[in-house]
mmCIF file of C-alpha atoms in Angstrom:
data_model
loop_
_atom_site.group_PDB
_atom_site.id
_atom_site.type_symbol
_atom_site.label_atom_id
_atom_site.label_comp_id
_atom_site.label_asym_id
_atom_site.label_seq_id
_atom_site.Cartn_x
_atom_site.Cartn_y
_atom_site.Cartn_z
ATOM 1 C CA MET A 913 158.057 31.819 107.130
ATOM 2 C CA ASN A 914 154.533 33.043 107.508
ATOM 3 C CA VAL A 915 154.085 36.725 108.068
ATOM 4 C CA GLU A 916 150.765 37.824 109.416
ATOM 5 C CA VAL A 917 149.718 41.174 108.068
ATOM 6 C CA ASP A 918 147.287 43.292 110.030
ATOM 7 C CA ARG A 919 144.289 44.337 108.003
ATOM 8 C CA LEU A 920 143.685 48.033 107.735
ATOM 9 C CA PRO A 921 140.443 49.126 109.304
ATOM 10 C CA GLU A 922 137.641 49.823 106.875
ATOM 11 C CA VAL A 923 137.106 53.513 106.312
ATOM 12 C CA ALA A 924 133.734 54.888 105.409
ATOM 13 C CA PRO A 925 133.728 56.740 102.095
ATOM 14 C CA LEU A 926 134.081 60.482 102.430
ATOM 15 C CA ARG A 927 130.777 62.309 102.235
ATOM 16 C CA LYS A 928 130.369 65.693 100.669
ATOM 17 C CA PRO A 929 129.512 68.348 103.208
ATOM 18 C CA ALA A 930 125.852 69.284 103.153
ATOM 19 C CA LEU A 931 125.057 72.343 101.068
ATOM 20 C CA GLN A 932 123.979 75.386 103.032
ATOM 21 C CA ILE A 933 121.877 78.427 102.230
ATOM 22 C CA PRO A 934 124.326 81.160 101.126
ATOM 23 C CA GLN A 935 124.767 84.310 103.174
ATOM 24 C CA ARG A 936 124.081 86.367 100.053
ATOM 25 C CA PHE A 937 122.485 85.560 96.716
ATOM 26 C CA PHE A 938 124.543 87.523 94.199
ATOM 27 C CA SER A 939 122.439 86.269 91.295
ATOM 28 C CA LEU A 940 119.234 87.583 92.850
ATOM 29 C CA ASP A 941 120.887 90.955 93.422
ATOM 30 C CA ALA A 942 121.872 91.011 89.763
ATOM 31 C CA VAL A 943 118.421 90.182 88.421
ATOM 32 C CA ARG A 944 116.876 92.779 90.732
ATOM 33 C CA GLY A 945 119.013 95.375 88.988
ATOM 34 C CA LEU A 946 118.048 94.010 85.571
ATOM 35 C CA ALA A 947 114.377 94.223 86.547
ATOM 36 C CA ALA A 948 114.821 97.898 87.440
ATOM 37 C CA LEU A 949 116.414 98.518 84.041
ATOM 38 C CA SER A 950 113.504 96.709 82.415
ATOM 39 C CA VAL A 951 111.035 99.175 83.929
ATOM 40 C CA ILE A 952 113.149 102.104 82.703
ATOM 41 C CA PHE A 953 113.068 100.790 79.132
ATOM 42 C CA TRP A 954 109.297 100.432 79.403
ATOM 43 C CA HIS A 955 109.069 104.038 80.602
ATOM 44 C CA TRP A 956 111.166 105.331 77.700
ATOM 45 C CA GLN A 957 107.816 106.021 76.014
ATOM 46 C CA HIS A 958 107.327 108.884 78.499
ATOM 47 C CA PHE A 959 109.556 111.019 76.311
ATOM 48 C CA PHE A 960 106.898 110.955 73.586
ATOM 49 C CA TYR A 961 103.968 112.002 75.782
ATOM 50 C CA HIS A 962 102.058 115.182 75.068
ATOM 51 C CA GLY A 963 101.642 116.439 78.596
ATOM 52 C CA ILE A 964 99.734 113.753 80.463
ATOM 53 C CA GLU A 965 98.476 112.065 77.303
ATOM 54 C CA ALA A 966 100.189 109.085 75.732
ATOM 55 C CA ALA A 967 100.966 110.000 72.136
ATOM 56 C CA GLU A 968 101.494 107.824 69.116
ATOM 57 C CA TYR A 969 105.114 106.889 68.633
ATOM 58 C CA ASP A 970 107.168 104.286 66.820
ATOM 59 C CA ARG A 971 108.032 101.701 69.442
ATOM 60 C CA THR A 972 110.401 99.864 67.119
ATOM 61 C CA ALA A 973 112.388 103.062 66.407
ATOM 62 C CA GLN A 974 113.434 103.439 70.026
ATOM 63 C CA PRO A 975 117.181 103.158 70.725
ATOM 64 C CA PHE A 976 118.654 99.655 70.455
ATOM 65 C CA TYR A 977 115.177 98.177 69.972
ATOM 66 C CA PRO A 978 116.387 94.879 68.407
ATOM 67 C CA LEU A 979 118.484 94.269 71.519
ATOM 68 C CA PHE A 980 116.037 95.388 74.199
ATOM 69 C CA PHE A 981 112.701 94.670 72.526
ATOM 70 C CA VAL A 982 111.394 92.545 75.381
ATOM 71 C CA PHE A 983 111.954 95.387 77.860
ATOM 72 C CA TYR A 984 110.314 97.938 75.571
ATOM 73 C CA ASN A 985 107.321 95.689 74.940
ATOM 74 C CA LYS A 986 106.758 93.997 78.294
ATOM 75 C CA GLY A 987 108.955 95.802 80.808
ATOM 76 C CA TRP A 988 106.048 96.800 83.037
ATOM 77 C CA ILE A 989 105.712 93.243 84.291
ATOM 78 C CA ALA A 990 109.116 93.454 85.992
ATOM 79 C CA VAL A 991 107.264 95.114 88.888
ATOM 80 C CA ASP A 992 105.719 91.722 89.648
ATOM 81 C CA PHE A 993 109.194 90.212 89.688
ATOM 82 C CA PHE A 994 110.183 92.785 92.327
ATOM 83 C CA PHE A 995 107.251 91.676 94.460
ATOM 84 C CA SER A 996 108.162 87.983 94.153
ATOM 85 C CA LEU A 997 111.816 88.606 94.863
ATOM 86 C CA SER A 998 110.917 90.701 97.911
ATOM 87 C CA GLY A 999 108.796 87.833 99.205
ATOM 88 C CA PHE A 1000 111.648 85.360 98.830
ATOM 89 C CA ILE A 1001 114.151 87.717 100.494
ATOM 90 C CA PHE A 1002 111.901 88.706 103.390
ATOM 91 C CA PHE A 1003 110.935 85.159 104.285
ATOM 92 C CA TRP A 1004 114.608 84.202 104.065
ATOM 93 C CA LEU A 1005 115.954 87.046 106.192
ATOM 94 C CA TYR A 1006 113.161 87.957 108.580
ATOM 95 C CA SER A 1007 110.456 85.321 109.058
ATOM 96 C CA GLU A 1008 112.217 83.262 111.737
ATOM 97 C CA ARG A 1009 113.692 86.327 113.447
ATOM 98 C CA VAL A 1010 110.286 87.976 113.743
ATOM 99 C CA ALA A 1011 108.619 84.764 114.928
ATOM 100 C CA ALA A 1012 111.332 84.327 117.579
ATOM 101 C CA ARG A 1013 110.877 87.958 118.726
ATOM 102 C CA ASP A 1014 114.493 88.666 117.811
ATOM 103 C CA ILE A 1015 113.369 91.766 115.958
ATOM 104 C CA SER A 1016 110.680 94.101 117.281
ATOM 105 C CA GLY A 1017 108.025 95.851 115.246
ATOM 106 C CA ARG A 1018 109.758 99.159 115.906
ATOM 107 C CA ASN A 1019 113.101 97.911 114.666
ATOM 108 C CA PHE A 1020 111.545 96.177 111.667
ATOM 109 C CA ALA A 1021 109.796 99.408 110.673
ATOM 110 C CA LEU A 1022 112.997 101.378 111.198
ATOM 111 C CA LEU A 1023 114.943 98.982 108.977
ATOM 112 C CA ARG A 1024 112.492 99.554 106.143
ATOM 113 C CA PHE A 1025 112.096 103.303 106.770
ATOM 114 C CA SER A 1026 115.848 103.907 106.827
ATOM 115 C CA ARG A 1027 116.266 101.988 103.571
ATOM 116 C CA LEU A 1028 113.372 103.460 101.635
ATOM 117 C CA TYR A 1029 112.500 106.920 102.870
ATOM 118 C CA PRO A 1030 115.602 109.136 102.437
ATOM 119 C CA LEU A 1031 115.830 108.603 98.681
ATOM 120 C CA HIS A 1032 112.044 108.699 98.335
ATOM 121 C CA LEU A 1033 111.959 112.110 99.985
ATOM 122 C CA LEU A 1034 114.724 113.450 97.745
ATOM 123 C CA ALA A 1035 113.122 112.104 94.554
ATOM 124 C CA LEU A 1036 109.723 113.469 95.579
ATOM 125 C CA GLY A 1037 111.219 116.925 96.064
ATOM 126 C CA VAL A 1038 112.931 116.840 92.665
ATOM 127 C CA VAL A 1039 109.695 115.802 90.944
ATOM 128 C CA LEU A 1040 107.763 118.540 92.751
ATOM 129 C CA VAL A 1041 110.164 121.153 91.385
ATOM 130 C CA GLY A 1042 110.327 119.584 87.923
ATOM 131 C CA GLN A 1043 106.566 119.289 87.495
ATOM 132 C CA SER A 1044 106.159 122.891 88.668
ATOM 133 C CA VAL A 1045 108.617 124.080 86.007
ATOM 134 C CA ILE A 1046 106.925 122.089 83.244
ATOM 135 C CA TYR A 1047 103.448 123.214 84.315
ATOM 136 C CA HIS A 1048 104.576 126.850 84.335
ATOM 137 C CA ARG A 1049 105.921 126.463 80.782
ATOM 138 C CA THR A 1050 103.225 124.360 79.158
ATOM 139 C CA GLY A 1051 100.128 124.618 81.330
ATOM 140 C CA GLN A 1052 100.065 120.875 81.974
ATOM 141 C CA PHE A 1053 101.991 118.262 83.899
ATOM 142 C CA PHE A 1054 104.268 115.585 82.454
ATOM 143 C CA VAL A 1055 102.884 112.014 82.317
ATOM 144 C CA TYR A 1056 101.367 111.842 85.828
ATOM 145 C CA PRO A 1057 98.460 114.272 86.347
ATOM 146 C CA PHE A 1058 97.551 114.395 90.047
ATOM 147 C CA ASN A 1059 100.224 116.668 91.431
ATOM 148 C CA ASP A 1060 98.302 118.604 94.075
ATOM 149 C CA VAL A 1061 98.690 119.114 97.818
ATOM 150 C CA TYR A 1062 96.458 116.151 98.663
ATOM 151 C CA HIS A 1063 98.477 113.718 96.564
ATOM 152 C CA PHE A 1064 101.734 115.234 97.777
ATOM 153 C CA ILE A 1065 100.733 114.345 101.339
ATOM 154 C CA LEU A 1066 99.844 110.814 100.228
ATOM 155 C CA ASN A 1067 103.262 110.505 98.613
ATOM 156 C CA LEU A 1068 104.949 111.962 101.667
ATOM 157 C CA LEU A 1069 103.315 109.229 103.765
ATOM 158 C CA PHE A 1070 104.152 106.490 101.240
ATOM 159 C CA ALA A 1071 100.390 106.038 100.842
ATOM 160 C CA SER A 1072 100.066 106.912 97.156
ATOM 161 C CA SER A 1073 98.550 103.521 96.236
ATOM 162 C CA TRP A 1074 96.454 102.653 99.268
ATOM 163 C CA GLY A 1075 93.117 103.423 97.618
ATOM 164 C CA PHE A 1076 92.906 107.075 98.646
ATOM 165 C CA GLU A 1077 94.403 108.391 95.406
ATOM 166 C CA ARG A 1078 92.592 109.607 92.306
ATOM 167 C CA GLY A 1079 95.338 108.365 90.016
ATOM 168 C CA PHE A 1080 99.071 108.423 89.453
ATOM 169 C CA SER A 1081 100.926 111.378 90.921
ATOM 170 C CA PHE A 1082 104.398 112.860 91.365
ATOM 171 C CA ASN A 1083 107.059 110.112 91.247
ATOM 172 C CA ALA A 1084 104.547 107.420 90.328
ATOM 173 C CA PRO A 1085 107.020 104.492 90.164
ATOM 174 C CA THR A 1086 106.930 104.632 93.979
ATOM 175 C CA SER A 1087 103.354 103.344 93.798
ATOM 176 C CA SER A 1088 104.636 99.761 93.918
ATOM 177 C CA VAL A 1089 106.846 100.644 96.902
ATOM 178 C CA SER A 1090 103.743 102.070 98.576
ATOM 179 C CA ILE A 1091 102.042 98.702 98.110
ATOM 180 C CA GLU A 1092 105.059 96.929 99.567
ATOM 181 C CA ILE A 1093 104.740 99.016 102.747
ATOM 182 C CA LEU A 1094 101.294 97.498 103.337
ATOM 183 C CA ILE A 1095 102.570 94.027 102.544
ATOM 184 C CA TYR A 1096 105.515 94.441 104.928
ATOM 185 C CA ALA A 1097 103.057 95.179 107.733
ATOM 186 C CA LEU A 1098 100.986 92.106 106.867
ATOM 187 C CA PHE A 1099 104.142 89.994 106.642
ATOM 188 C CA PHE A 1100 105.322 91.125 110.078
ATOM 189 C CA ILE A 1101 101.956 90.442 111.734
ATOM 190 C CA LEU A 1102 101.766 87.030 110.094
ATOM 191 C CA CYS A 1103 105.247 86.062 111.284
ATOM 192 C CA LEU A 1104 104.694 87.502 114.750
ATOM 193 C CA LYS A 1105 101.578 85.408 115.231
ATOM 194 C CA GLY A 1106 103.462 82.303 114.181
ATOM 195 C CA GLY A 1107 101.438 81.978 110.997
ATOM 196 C CA ALA A 1108 104.283 82.242 108.502
ATOM 197 C CA ARG A 1109 103.950 78.644 107.414
ATOM 198 C CA PRO A 1110 103.748 77.480 103.816
ATOM 199 C CA TRP A 1111 100.150 76.380 104.092
ATOM 200 C CA MET A 1112 99.186 79.812 105.438
ATOM 201 C CA LEU A 1113 100.607 81.620 102.410
ATOM 202 C CA ALA A 1114 98.435 79.918 99.797
ATOM 203 C CA PRO A 1115 95.230 81.753 100.893
ATOM 204 C CA LEU A 1116 97.088 85.070 100.638
ATOM 205 C CA VAL A 1117 98.249 84.212 97.123
ATOM 206 C CA LEU A 1118 94.636 83.397 96.248
ATOM 207 C CA ALA A 1119 93.450 86.637 97.855
ATOM 208 C CA GLY A 1120 95.879 88.511 95.619
ATOM 209 C CA LEU A 1121 94.348 86.885 92.553
ATOM 210 C CA ILE A 1122 90.871 87.922 93.670
ATOM 211 C CA LEU A 1123 91.999 91.488 94.390
ATOM 212 C CA LEU A 1124 93.372 91.868 90.869
ATOM 213 C CA ARG A 1125 89.889 92.778 89.718
ATOM 214 C CA PHE A 1126 89.254 95.454 92.345
ATOM 215 C CA GLN A 1127 92.699 96.783 93.340
ATOM 216 C CA PRO A 1128 95.046 95.620 90.562
ATOM 217 C CA LEU A 1129 98.359 96.814 91.990
ATOM 218 C CA LEU A 1130 97.587 95.595 95.505
ATOM 219 C CA GLY A 1131 96.454 92.275 94.065
ATOM 220 C CA ARG A 1132 99.662 91.940 92.060
ATOM 221 C CA GLY A 1133 101.737 92.735 95.122
ATOM 222 C CA LEU A 1134 99.914 90.348 97.429
ATOM 223 C CA PHE A 1135 99.934 87.517 94.898
ATOM 224 C CA SER A 1136 103.591 87.792 93.935
ATOM 225 C CA PHE A 1137 105.051 88.612 97.368
ATOM 226 C CA PHE A 1138 103.567 85.610 99.131
ATOM 227 C CA LEU A 1139 104.234 83.416 96.116
ATOM 228 C CA GLY A 1140 107.859 84.458 96.576
ATOM 229 C CA GLY A 1141 107.538 83.330 100.186
ATOM 230 C CA LEU A 1142 106.350 79.927 99.019
ATOM 231 C CA VAL A 1143 109.334 79.763 96.683
ATOM 232 C CA PHE A 1144 111.651 80.346 99.632
ATOM 233 C CA TYR A 1145 110.028 77.582 101.687
ATOM 234 C CA THR A 1146 110.310 75.236 98.700
ATOM 235 C CA TYR A 1147 113.970 76.134 98.286
ATOM 236 C CA ALA A 1148 114.722 75.756 102.015
ATOM 237 C CA ALA A 1149 113.032 72.342 102.069
ATOM 238 C CA MET A 1150 115.126 71.201 99.105
ATOM 239 C CA VAL A 1151 118.334 72.337 100.798
ATOM 240 C CA LYS A 1152 117.369 70.593 104.034
ATOM 241 C CA ALA A 1153 116.481 67.367 102.223
ATOM 242 C CA GLY A 1154 119.746 67.384 100.265
ATOM 243 C CA TRP A 1155 117.964 67.621 96.914
ATOM 244 C CA VAL A 1156 119.874 70.578 95.492
ATOM 245 C CA GLU A 1157 122.383 68.639 93.386
ATOM 246 C CA ARG A 1158 119.697 66.278 92.122
ATOM 247 C CA TRP A 1159 117.259 68.961 91.007
ATOM 248 C CA VAL A 1160 119.380 71.994 90.161
ATOM 249 C CA GLY A 1161 119.908 70.818 86.571
ATOM 250 C CA PRO A 1162 116.252 70.143 85.715
ATOM 251 C CA PHE A 1163 115.102 73.412 87.286
ATOM 252 C CA ALA A 1164 117.804 75.353 85.442
ATOM 253 C CA TRP A 1165 116.799 73.886 82.092
ATOM 254 C CA VAL A 1166 113.117 74.551 82.724
ATOM 255 C CA MET A 1167 113.993 78.153 83.591
ATOM 256 C CA ILE A 1168 116.011 78.556 80.386
ATOM 257 C CA ALA A 1169 113.241 77.036 78.281
ATOM 258 C CA GLY A 1170 110.707 79.333 79.914
ATOM 259 C CA TRP A 1171 112.745 82.422 79.117
ATOM 260 C CA VAL A 1172 113.277 81.315 75.516
ATOM 261 C CA VAL A 1173 109.508 81.065 75.105
ATOM 262 C CA ALA A 1174 109.022 84.422 76.852
ATOM 263 C CA LEU A 1175 111.577 86.124 74.585
ATOM 264 C CA LEU A 1176 109.972 84.680 71.471
ATOM 265 C CA GLU A 1177 106.595 85.867 72.692
ATOM 266 C CA GLY A 1178 108.010 89.300 73.430
ATOM 267 C CA ARG A 1179 109.547 89.567 69.967
ATOM 268 C CA PHE A 1180 106.705 88.213 67.884
ATOM 269 C CA ASP A 1181 103.776 88.893 70.233
ATOM 270 C CA LEU A 1182 102.603 85.314 69.932
ATOM 271 C CA ILE A 1183 100.392 85.648 73.009
ATOM 272 C CA PRO A 1184 99.085 89.128 73.915
ATOM 273 C CA LEU A 1185 100.364 89.803 77.417
ATOM 274 C CA GLY A 1186 97.216 91.778 78.120
ATOM 275 C CA ARG A 1187 95.438 88.468 78.477
ATOM 276 C CA LYS A 1188 95.308 87.488 82.123
ATOM 277 C CA SER A 1189 96.312 83.909 81.429
ATOM 278 C CA ALA A 1190 99.510 84.978 79.662
ATOM 279 C CA ALA A 1191 100.475 87.443 82.387
ATOM 280 C CA LEU A 1192 99.719 84.832 85.029
ATOM 281 C CA ALA A 1193 101.976 82.319 83.287
ATOM 282 C CA ILE A 1194 104.852 84.760 83.675
ATOM 283 C CA THR A 1195 104.149 86.092 87.167
ATOM 284 C CA GLY A 1196 102.867 82.813 88.583
ATOM 285 C CA VAL A 1197 105.238 80.338 86.933
ATOM 286 C CA LEU A 1198 108.242 81.859 85.152
ATOM 287 C CA PHE A 1199 109.226 84.404 87.800
ATOM 288 C CA PRO A 1200 109.007 81.962 90.743
ATOM 289 C CA MET A 1201 110.834 79.325 88.697
ATOM 290 C CA THR A 1202 113.588 81.817 87.899
ATOM 291 C CA ILE A 1203 114.094 82.760 91.545
ATOM 292 C CA LEU A 1204 114.122 79.114 92.642
ATOM 293 C CA ALA A 1205 116.486 78.004 89.875
ATOM 294 C CA LEU A 1206 118.963 80.821 90.517
ATOM 295 C CA ALA A 1207 118.914 80.134 94.259
ATOM 296 C CA LEU A 1208 119.581 76.433 93.645
ATOM 297 C CA ILE A 1209 122.379 77.128 91.163
ATOM 298 C CA GLU A 1210 124.071 79.569 93.505
ATOM 299 C CA THR A 1211 123.722 77.181 96.433
ATOM 300 C CA LYS A 1212 125.596 74.554 94.442
ATOM 301 C CA ARG A 1213 128.153 76.730 92.655
ATOM 302 C CA GLY A 1214 128.444 79.815 94.846
ATOM 303 C CA HIS A 1215 128.863 83.470 93.872
ATOM 304 C CA LEU A 1216 126.762 83.233 90.715
ATOM 305 C CA GLY A 1217 126.416 86.662 89.104
ATOM 306 C CA GLU A 1218 128.764 88.361 91.562
ATOM 307 C CA ARG A 1219 130.109 90.761 88.939
ATOM 308 C CA LEU A 1220 126.612 92.036 88.177
ATOM 309 C CA SER A 1221 125.475 92.173 91.795
ATOM 310 C CA PRO A 1222 126.318 95.906 92.163
ATOM 311 C CA LEU A 1223 123.295 96.481 89.920
ATOM 312 C CA GLY A 1224 121.226 95.185 92.809
ATOM 313 C CA ASP A 1225 122.787 97.733 95.139
ATOM 314 C CA ILE A 1226 121.558 100.592 92.955
ATOM 315 C CA SER A 1227 118.276 98.978 91.866
ATOM 316 C CA TYR A 1228 116.207 101.084 94.271
ATOM 317 C CA SER A 1229 117.788 104.325 93.098
ATOM 318 C CA LEU A 1230 117.414 103.243 89.455
ATOM 319 C CA TYR A 1231 113.741 102.707 90.133
ATOM 320 C CA LEU A 1232 113.167 105.975 91.977
ATOM 321 C CA LEU A 1233 115.444 108.348 90.084
ATOM 322 C CA HIS A 1234 114.695 107.522 86.459
ATOM 323 C CA PHE A 1235 111.472 109.544 86.309
ATOM 324 C CA PRO A 1236 112.989 112.641 87.984
ATOM 325 C CA LEU A 1237 115.798 112.410 85.424
ATOM 326 C CA GLN A 1238 113.257 112.105 82.605
ATOM 327 C CA LEU A 1239 111.631 115.288 83.883
ATOM 328 C CA THR A 1240 114.997 117.007 83.889
ATOM 329 C CA PHE A 1241 115.710 115.903 80.318
ATOM 330 C CA MET A 1242 112.327 117.170 79.131
ATOM 331 C CA ILE A 1243 112.958 120.543 80.752
ATOM 332 C CA ALA A 1244 116.411 120.650 79.150
ATOM 333 C CA ILE A 1245 115.313 119.871 75.595
ATOM 334 C CA GLY A 1246 112.448 122.332 75.996
ATOM 335 C CA SER A 1247 114.939 125.033 76.927
ATOM 336 C CA ILE A 1248 117.188 124.166 73.982
ATOM 337 C CA GLY A 1249 114.280 123.888 71.574
ATOM 338 C CA TRP A 1250 114.899 120.297 70.530
ATOM 339 C CA SER A 1251 112.154 117.936 69.426
ATOM 340 C CA PRO A 1252 111.236 114.807 71.443
ATOM 341 C CA SER A 1253 112.397 112.860 68.388
ATOM 342 C CA PHE A 1254 115.857 113.253 69.937
ATOM 343 C CA PHE A 1255 114.892 110.336 72.186
ATOM 344 C CA TYR A 1256 114.798 108.003 69.196
ATOM 345 C CA THR A 1257 118.571 108.379 68.934
ATOM 346 C CA LYS A 1258 121.107 106.037 70.482
ATOM 347 C CA THR A 1259 122.991 109.072 71.782
ATOM 348 C CA SER A 1260 120.037 110.072 73.948
ATOM 349 C CA MET A 1261 119.933 106.688 75.628
ATOM 350 C CA LEU A 1262 123.674 106.475 76.162
ATOM 351 C CA VAL A 1263 123.708 109.934 77.742
ATOM 352 C CA PHE A 1264 120.623 109.195 79.842
ATOM 353 C CA PHE A 1265 121.907 105.907 81.244
ATOM 354 C CA THR A 1266 125.398 107.254 81.832
ATOM 355 C CA ILE A 1267 123.982 110.066 83.944
ATOM 356 C CA LEU A 1268 121.416 107.820 85.640
ATOM 357 C CA ILE A 1269 123.857 105.097 86.657
ATOM 358 C CA GLY A 1270 126.313 107.726 87.855
ATOM 359 C CA LEU A 1271 123.633 109.433 89.942
ATOM 360 C CA CYS A 1272 122.452 106.114 91.358
ATOM 361 C CA THR A 1273 125.967 105.086 92.319
ATOM 362 C CA LEU A 1274 126.493 108.410 94.083
ATOM 363 C CA SER A 1275 123.088 108.137 95.740
ATOM 364 C CA TYR A 1276 123.805 104.663 97.079
ATOM 365 C CA ARG A 1277 127.240 105.605 98.358
ATOM 366 C CA PHE A 1278 126.642 109.087 99.727
ATOM 367 C CA LEU A 1279 122.917 109.193 100.579
ATOM 368 C CA GLU A 1280 121.289 105.803 101.023
ATOM 369 C CA ARG A 1281 123.984 103.960 102.969
ATOM 370 C CA PRO A 1282 124.967 106.909 105.211
ATOM 371 C CA ALA A 1283 121.297 107.690 105.913
ATOM 372 C CA GLN A 1284 120.650 104.068 106.850
ATOM 373 C CA ARG A 1285 123.608 104.027 109.186
ATOM 374 C CA ILE A 1286 122.717 107.321 110.881
ATOM 375 C CA LEU A 1287 119.042 106.485 111.367
ATOM 376 C CA ARG A 1288 119.729 102.969 112.612
ATOM 377 C CA ASP A 1289 122.505 104.043 114.968
ATOM 378 C CA LYS A 1290 120.320 106.754 116.439
ATOM 379 C CA PHE A 1291 116.934 105.070 116.697
ATOM 380 C CA MET A 1292 117.467 101.296 116.708
ATOM 381 C CA ALA A 1293 116.504 99.869 120.079
#
């Protein structure tokens, strides 16, 4: 007896769902916090200043130097990483919304003001008091010399690095934030006019390179911010084309190799970072590659670096509060009669960072977030 068996219909093989851009990049939050810590290690040398003059000190005797040597030696360049990361984040979060008129200039400005200004104002006030105390005791300021009414007004307006200043003043780490204010305005205008396209960013990157000679900090900001924008467009194109899984491995290995070379250079000073070509290799290649590789890895794996992401939450307060705390420590050891050599000890660093991270956590929870909420609820159109 013949039995006819119906053939099952052919079923197309299951396809993996397309990868999407994450709602949050935990890894980028984490490295933002690490960049802030890098700047603090670089500024540890402030403790050995004689007034506003950099004094000779033993760099290698600083606390935990074998572990954090790259931060002590090259930590200043983390500012350029901030600029690049800001470019990536802003083009990710705001470029299309601004171009579509979903966010007005007023609201965009309020978003930035409510995030940046409350803590800036507090830190500026603390530095004003601290510098006054030190000047009264010693007859000179600490590290940053231009602490007069004129420069106070510039700082109050977030204009301390717009070309009107005579030098560093008050809470000078905010100078890079001052530059970002100008870049935010340029970014908004560019997006509003529909010009936020990859090919439009290259001339701005080039302009930043040219400005390095005349306005170094502005040039660094312009170059790195819009390079970060190009990184975002590259990343978004790779996600759209479905290339993430194919290229995430190669980009990750290139990133790792780049950081191995950078660490070796930082330890043995193989290439003086003062040379423009060496600095450009880091700011123009390694930093963008790092941002792109981390974004690709997190797109594929998800939640990369989530445990360290709270560092990103307090990165702004780490950046703004470390110099006011340094001032406070200098006043304290002056009152006790201790020598600045105390800051060669591991105890000094452990105490400093314990207090700093505690203050930053409190600041983020009880000042920055509440101030943002109040200002946005009251003034957002």
